[in-house]
Coordinates of C-alpha atoms and ligand atoms in Angstrom, one line a residue:
X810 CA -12.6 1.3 -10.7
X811 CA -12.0 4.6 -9.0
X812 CA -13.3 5.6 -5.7
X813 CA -14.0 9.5 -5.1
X814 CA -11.5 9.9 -8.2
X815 CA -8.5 7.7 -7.1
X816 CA -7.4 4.6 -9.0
X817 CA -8.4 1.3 -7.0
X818 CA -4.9 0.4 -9.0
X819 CA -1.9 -0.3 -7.1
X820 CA 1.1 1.0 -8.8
X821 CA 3.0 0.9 -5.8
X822 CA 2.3 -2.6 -5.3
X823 CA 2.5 -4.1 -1.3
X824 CA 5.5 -6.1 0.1
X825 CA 8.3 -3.6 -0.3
X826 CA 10.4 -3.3 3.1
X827 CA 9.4 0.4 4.2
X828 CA 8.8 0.5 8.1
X829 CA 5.1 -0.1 9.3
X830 CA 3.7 3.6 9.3
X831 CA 5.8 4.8 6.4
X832 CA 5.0 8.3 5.4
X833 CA 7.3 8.1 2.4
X834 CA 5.7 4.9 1.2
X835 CA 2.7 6.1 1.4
X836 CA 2.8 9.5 -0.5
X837 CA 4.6 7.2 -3.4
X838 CA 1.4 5.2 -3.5
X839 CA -1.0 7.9 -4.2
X840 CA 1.4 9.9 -6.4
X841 CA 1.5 6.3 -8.8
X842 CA -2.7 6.6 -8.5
X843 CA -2.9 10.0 -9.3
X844 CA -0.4 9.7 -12.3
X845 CA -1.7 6.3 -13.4
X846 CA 0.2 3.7 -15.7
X847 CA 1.4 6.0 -18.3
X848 CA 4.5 7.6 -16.2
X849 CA 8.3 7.0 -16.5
X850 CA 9.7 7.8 -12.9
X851 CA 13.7 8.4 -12.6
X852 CA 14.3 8.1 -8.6
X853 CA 16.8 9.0 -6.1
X854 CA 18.9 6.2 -4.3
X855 CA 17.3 7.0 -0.9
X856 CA 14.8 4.5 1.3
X857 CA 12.6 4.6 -0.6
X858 CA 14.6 3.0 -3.6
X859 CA 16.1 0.9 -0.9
X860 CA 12.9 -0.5 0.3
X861 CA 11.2 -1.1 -2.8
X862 CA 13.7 -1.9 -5.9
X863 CA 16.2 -4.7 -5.1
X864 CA 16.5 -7.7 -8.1
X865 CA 14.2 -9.5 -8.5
X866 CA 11.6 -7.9 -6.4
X867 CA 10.1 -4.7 -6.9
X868 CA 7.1 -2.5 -6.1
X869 CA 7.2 -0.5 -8.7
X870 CA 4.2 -1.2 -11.9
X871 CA 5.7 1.7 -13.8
X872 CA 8.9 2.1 -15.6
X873 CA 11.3 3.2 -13.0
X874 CA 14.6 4.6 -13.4
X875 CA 17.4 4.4 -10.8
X876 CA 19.7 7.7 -10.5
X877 CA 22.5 9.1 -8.1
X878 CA 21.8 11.5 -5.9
X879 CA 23.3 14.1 -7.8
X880 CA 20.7 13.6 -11.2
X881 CA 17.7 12.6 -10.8
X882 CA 16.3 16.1 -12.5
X883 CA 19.0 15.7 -15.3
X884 CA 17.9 11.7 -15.8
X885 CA 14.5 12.8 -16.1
X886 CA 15.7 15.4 -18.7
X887 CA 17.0 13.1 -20.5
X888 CA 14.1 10.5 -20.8
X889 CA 11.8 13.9 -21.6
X890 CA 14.1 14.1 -24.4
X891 CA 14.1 10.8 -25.3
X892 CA 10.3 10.8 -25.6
X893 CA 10.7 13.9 -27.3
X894 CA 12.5 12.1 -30.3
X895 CA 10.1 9.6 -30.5
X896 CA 7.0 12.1 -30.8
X897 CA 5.8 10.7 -27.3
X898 CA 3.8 13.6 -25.7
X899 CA 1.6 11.1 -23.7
X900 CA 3.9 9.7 -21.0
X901 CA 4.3 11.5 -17.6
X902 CA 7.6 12.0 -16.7
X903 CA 8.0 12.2 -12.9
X904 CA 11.3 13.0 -10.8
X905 CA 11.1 11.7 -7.5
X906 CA 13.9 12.4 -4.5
X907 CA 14.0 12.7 -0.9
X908 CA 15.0 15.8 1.2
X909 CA 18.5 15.0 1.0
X910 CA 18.1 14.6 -2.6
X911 CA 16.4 17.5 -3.7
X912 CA 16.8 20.2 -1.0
X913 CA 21.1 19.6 -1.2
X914 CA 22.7 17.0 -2.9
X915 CA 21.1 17.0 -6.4
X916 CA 19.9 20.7 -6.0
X917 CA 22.2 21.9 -9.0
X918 CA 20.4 19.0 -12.0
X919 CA 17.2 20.0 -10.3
X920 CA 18.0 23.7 -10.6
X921 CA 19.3 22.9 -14.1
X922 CA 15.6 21.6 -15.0
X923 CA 13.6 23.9 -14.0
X924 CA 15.8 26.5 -15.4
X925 CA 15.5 24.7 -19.0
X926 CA 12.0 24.4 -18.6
X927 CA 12.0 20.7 -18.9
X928 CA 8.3 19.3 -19.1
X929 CA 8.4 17.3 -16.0
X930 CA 7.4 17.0 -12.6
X931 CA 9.8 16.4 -9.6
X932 CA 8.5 15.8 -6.3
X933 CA 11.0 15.9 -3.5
X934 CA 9.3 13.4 0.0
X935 CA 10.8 15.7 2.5
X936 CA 10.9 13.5 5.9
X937 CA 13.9 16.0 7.1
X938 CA 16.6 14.1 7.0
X939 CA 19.0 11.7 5.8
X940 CA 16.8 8.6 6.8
X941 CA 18.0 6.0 4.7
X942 CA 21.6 6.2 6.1
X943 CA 20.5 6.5 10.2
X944 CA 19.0 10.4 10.4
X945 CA 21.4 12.6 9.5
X946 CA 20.4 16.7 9.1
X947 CA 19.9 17.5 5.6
X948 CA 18.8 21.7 4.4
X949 CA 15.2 20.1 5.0
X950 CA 15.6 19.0 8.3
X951 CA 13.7 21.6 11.0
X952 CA 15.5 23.6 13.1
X953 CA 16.4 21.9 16.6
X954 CA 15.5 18.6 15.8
X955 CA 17.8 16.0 17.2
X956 CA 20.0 14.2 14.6
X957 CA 22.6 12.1 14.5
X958 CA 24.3 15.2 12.9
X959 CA 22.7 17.7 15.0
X960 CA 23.2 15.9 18.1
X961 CA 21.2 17.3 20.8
X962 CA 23.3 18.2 24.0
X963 CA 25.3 20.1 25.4
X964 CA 27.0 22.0 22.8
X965 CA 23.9 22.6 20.4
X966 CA 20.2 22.0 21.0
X967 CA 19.8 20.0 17.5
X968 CA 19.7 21.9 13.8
X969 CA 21.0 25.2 14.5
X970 CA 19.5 26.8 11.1
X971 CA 16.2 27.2 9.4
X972 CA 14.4 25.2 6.8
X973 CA 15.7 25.7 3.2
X974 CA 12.5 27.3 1.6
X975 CA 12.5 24.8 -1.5
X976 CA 9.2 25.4 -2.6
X977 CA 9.8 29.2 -2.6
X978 CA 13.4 28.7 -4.1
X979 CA 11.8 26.3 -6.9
X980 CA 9.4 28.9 -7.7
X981 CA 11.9 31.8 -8.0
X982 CA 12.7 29.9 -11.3
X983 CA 9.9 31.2 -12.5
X984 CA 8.6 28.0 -13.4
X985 CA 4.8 27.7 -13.8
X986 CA 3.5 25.3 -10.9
X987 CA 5.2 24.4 -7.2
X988 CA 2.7 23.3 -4.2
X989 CA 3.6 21.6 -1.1
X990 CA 1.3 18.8 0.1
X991 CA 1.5 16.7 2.8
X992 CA 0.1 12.9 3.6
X993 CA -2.4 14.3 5.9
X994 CA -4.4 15.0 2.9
X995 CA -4.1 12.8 0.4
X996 CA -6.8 14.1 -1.8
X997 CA -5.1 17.4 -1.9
X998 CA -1.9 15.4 -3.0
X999 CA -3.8 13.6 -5.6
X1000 CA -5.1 16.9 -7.0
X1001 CA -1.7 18.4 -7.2
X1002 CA -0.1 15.7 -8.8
X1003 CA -2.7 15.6 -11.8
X1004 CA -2.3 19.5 -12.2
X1005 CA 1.1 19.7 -12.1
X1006 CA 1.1 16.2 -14.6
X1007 CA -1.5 18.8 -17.3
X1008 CA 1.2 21.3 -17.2
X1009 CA 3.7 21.5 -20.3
X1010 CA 6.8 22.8 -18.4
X1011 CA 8.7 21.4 -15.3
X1012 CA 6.3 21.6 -12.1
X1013 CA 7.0 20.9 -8.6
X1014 CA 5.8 19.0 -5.6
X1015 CA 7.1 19.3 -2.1
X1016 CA 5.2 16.9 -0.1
X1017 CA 5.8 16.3 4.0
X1018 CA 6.1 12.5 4.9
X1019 CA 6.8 11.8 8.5
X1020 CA 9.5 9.0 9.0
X1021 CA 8.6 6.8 12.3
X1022 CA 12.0 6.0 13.7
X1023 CA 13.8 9.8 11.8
X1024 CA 10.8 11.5 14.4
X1025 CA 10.8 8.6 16.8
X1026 CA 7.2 8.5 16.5
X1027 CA 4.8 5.6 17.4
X1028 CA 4.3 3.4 14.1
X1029 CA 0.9 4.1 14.5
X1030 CA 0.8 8.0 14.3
X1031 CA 2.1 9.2 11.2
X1032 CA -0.9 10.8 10.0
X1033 CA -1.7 12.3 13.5
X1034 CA 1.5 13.8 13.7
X1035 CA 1.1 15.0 9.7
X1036 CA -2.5 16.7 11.2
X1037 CA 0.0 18.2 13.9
X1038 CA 2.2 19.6 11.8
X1039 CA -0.8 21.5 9.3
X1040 CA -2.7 22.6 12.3
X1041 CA 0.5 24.6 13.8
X1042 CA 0.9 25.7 10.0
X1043 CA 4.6 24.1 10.8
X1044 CA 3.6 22.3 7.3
X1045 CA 1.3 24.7 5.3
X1046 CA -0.9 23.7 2.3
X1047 CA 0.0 25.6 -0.6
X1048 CA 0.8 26.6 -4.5
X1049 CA 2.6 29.2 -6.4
X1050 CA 0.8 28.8 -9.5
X1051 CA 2.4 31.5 -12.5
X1052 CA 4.1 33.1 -9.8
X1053 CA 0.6 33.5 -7.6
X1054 CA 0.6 32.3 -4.2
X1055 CA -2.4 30.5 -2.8
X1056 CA -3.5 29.2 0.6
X1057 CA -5.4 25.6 0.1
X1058 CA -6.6 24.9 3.3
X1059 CA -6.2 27.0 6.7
X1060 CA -6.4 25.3 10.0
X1061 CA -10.1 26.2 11.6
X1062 CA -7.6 27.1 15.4
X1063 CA -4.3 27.4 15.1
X1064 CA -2.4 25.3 17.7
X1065 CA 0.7 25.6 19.2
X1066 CA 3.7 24.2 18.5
X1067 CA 4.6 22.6 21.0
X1068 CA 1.3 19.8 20.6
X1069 CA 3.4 19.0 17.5
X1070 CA 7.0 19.0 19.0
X1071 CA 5.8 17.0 22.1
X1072 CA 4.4 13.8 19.9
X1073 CA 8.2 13.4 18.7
X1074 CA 11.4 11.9 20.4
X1075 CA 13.3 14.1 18.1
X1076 CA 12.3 17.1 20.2
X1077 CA 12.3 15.4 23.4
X1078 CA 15.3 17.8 24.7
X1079 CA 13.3 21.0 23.6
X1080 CA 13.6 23.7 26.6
X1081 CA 10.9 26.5 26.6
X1082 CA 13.3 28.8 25.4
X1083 CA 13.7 26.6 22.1
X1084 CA 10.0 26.0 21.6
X1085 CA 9.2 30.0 22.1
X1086 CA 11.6 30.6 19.8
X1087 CA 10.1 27.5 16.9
X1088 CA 6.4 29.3 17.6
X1089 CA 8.2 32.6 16.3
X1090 CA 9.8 30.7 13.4
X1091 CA 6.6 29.3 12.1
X1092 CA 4.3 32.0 13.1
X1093 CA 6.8 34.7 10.8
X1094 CA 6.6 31.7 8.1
X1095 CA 2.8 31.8 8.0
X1096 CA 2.4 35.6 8.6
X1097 CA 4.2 35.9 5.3
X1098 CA 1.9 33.0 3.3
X1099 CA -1.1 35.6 4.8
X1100 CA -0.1 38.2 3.7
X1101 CA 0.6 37.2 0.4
X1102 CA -2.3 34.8 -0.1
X1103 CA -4.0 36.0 -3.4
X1104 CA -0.2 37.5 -4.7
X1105 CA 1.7 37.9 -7.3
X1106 CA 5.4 36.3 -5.1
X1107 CA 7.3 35.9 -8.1
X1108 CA 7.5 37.2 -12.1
X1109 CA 6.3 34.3 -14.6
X1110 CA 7.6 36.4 -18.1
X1111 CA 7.8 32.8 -19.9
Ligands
TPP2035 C1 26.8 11.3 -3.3 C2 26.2 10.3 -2.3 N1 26.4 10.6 -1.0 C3 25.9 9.7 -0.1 C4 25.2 8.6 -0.5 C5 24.7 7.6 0.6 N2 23.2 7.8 0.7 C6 22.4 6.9 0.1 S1 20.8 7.2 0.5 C7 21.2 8.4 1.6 C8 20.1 9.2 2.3 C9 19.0 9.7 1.5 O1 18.3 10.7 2.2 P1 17.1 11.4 1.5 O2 17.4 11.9 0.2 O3 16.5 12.4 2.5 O4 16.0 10.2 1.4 P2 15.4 9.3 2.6 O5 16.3 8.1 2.8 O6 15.3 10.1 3.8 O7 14.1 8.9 2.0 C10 22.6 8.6 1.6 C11 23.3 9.7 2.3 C12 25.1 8.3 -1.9 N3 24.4 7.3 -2.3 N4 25.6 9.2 -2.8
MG2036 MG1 15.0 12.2 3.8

């Protein structure tokens, strides 16, 4: 049975070892309902692989695929071709990786897909950082946040650079579909993942997943602190469908970033200084998605 659209299914299936108030976890759970049982997934070692995949136990009710960090994209190439061979146009192929995954270390296979224009969709759960392996920065990882990396003193306040725009990078490709998404609104995630799964070319999903001890956040406010970060357009809802940019949703009163920062030990050491200069950061970032909402960003010629 389905209840407003969404599988009453588990694909994910309960009793994997993710944290209490995984945001990870949880966007894997609805991605499986959206995509339903006919989908191959090829997944990056990260936690959530860690969590969920060790013999004999696993949470996984679809065919799942293990890869390095380097290959995920090229591993789900390869099982597109594979399906390809056998005349299998049914089966969803989806690519799955973290931040670390997708934004850096396998960026060239993932690149490499979308370039070829393999039918698939990869979606990268961006919780900012190397969780898995104790919270190191990763390209994802927003600027000043406190890592084990980026270590917060006094030498540097946190990250000293800016977001990689992967989304925006993806899309450059020229590569028909790329939305980001977040587990605030999982409705919105369930409707990406279907359009992106209709679309014969490779698609992409960047979805925000708060990690409760990566933000040093209370177990219980993961989807507070997801709210946060759309209402400070910190983590904006949108796509870049043929090259078109569109808005989904727009927060009814923009709030400042600092409500956001302050719900996070991460940020703890943040001095006004660093905060005015974050509220310039995201308020250039969503100037531009204005701007441009309704626009052609990038050239689609394929
Ligand atoms: C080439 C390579 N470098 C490092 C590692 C160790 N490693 C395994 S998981 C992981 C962190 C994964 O981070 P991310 O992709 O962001 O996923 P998360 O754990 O945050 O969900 C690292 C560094 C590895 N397996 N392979
Ligand atoms: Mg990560």
């Amino acid at each position: 049975m389905a209840i407003l659209g969404i599988d009453e299914k588990e694909y994910f299936a309960s009793g994997h070892r993710a944290c209490a108030g995984c945001g990870e976890a949880l966007a894997i759970r609805h991605i499986l309902k959206a995509a339903g049982p006919k989908t191959i997934i090829a997944q990056a070692t990260g936690c959530m692989e860690v969590v969920s995949t060790p013999y004999p136990e696993s949470s996984w009710e679809v065919p799942w695929v293990h890869c390095a960090f380097e290959n995920t994209a090229a591993v789900a190439s390869g099982v597109r071709a594979a399906l390809d061979a056998k005349g299998d146009k049914e089966t969803n192929i989806i690519a799955i990786g973290g931040d670390g995954a997708s934004f850096d270390i396998g960026f060239g296979s993932l690149s490499g897909a979308l370039e070829r224009g393999t039918r698939m969709l990869y979606i990268a759960t961006d919780n900012e950082a190397y969780m898995n392996t104790g919270i190191q920065r990763s390209g994802a990882t927003f600027p000043y946040a406190n890592t084990t990396t980026s270590p917060a003193g006094k030498v540097i306040p946190g990250k000293t650079q800016p977001k990689k725009p992967l989304p925006f990078i993806a899309a450059a490709h020229g590569i028909k579909y790329v939305a980001t998404a977040s587990v605030m609104n999982l409705m919105d995630l369930h409707m990406k993942v279907k359009k992106a799964l209709s679309i014969n070319g490779p698609t992409m999903i960047v979805v925000l997943v708060p990690c409760v001890p990566g933000w040093k956040i209370d177990s219980s406010s993961t989807i507070d602190v997801a709210i946060k970060a759309f209402e400070t357009s910190i983590s904006p809802l949108y796509e870049i469908e043929e090259g078109v940019l569109t808005i989904n949703q727009k927060p009814s009163e923009k709030k400042k970033v600092e409500e956001y920062l302050m719900m996070q030990g991460r940020f703890k050491h943040l001095l006004p200084e660093h905060i005015k200069k974050i509220q310039e950061y995201v308020d250039a970032r969503w100037k531009y998605l204005e701007e441009n909402n309704g626009k052609k960003v990038f050239d689609n010629l394929f």
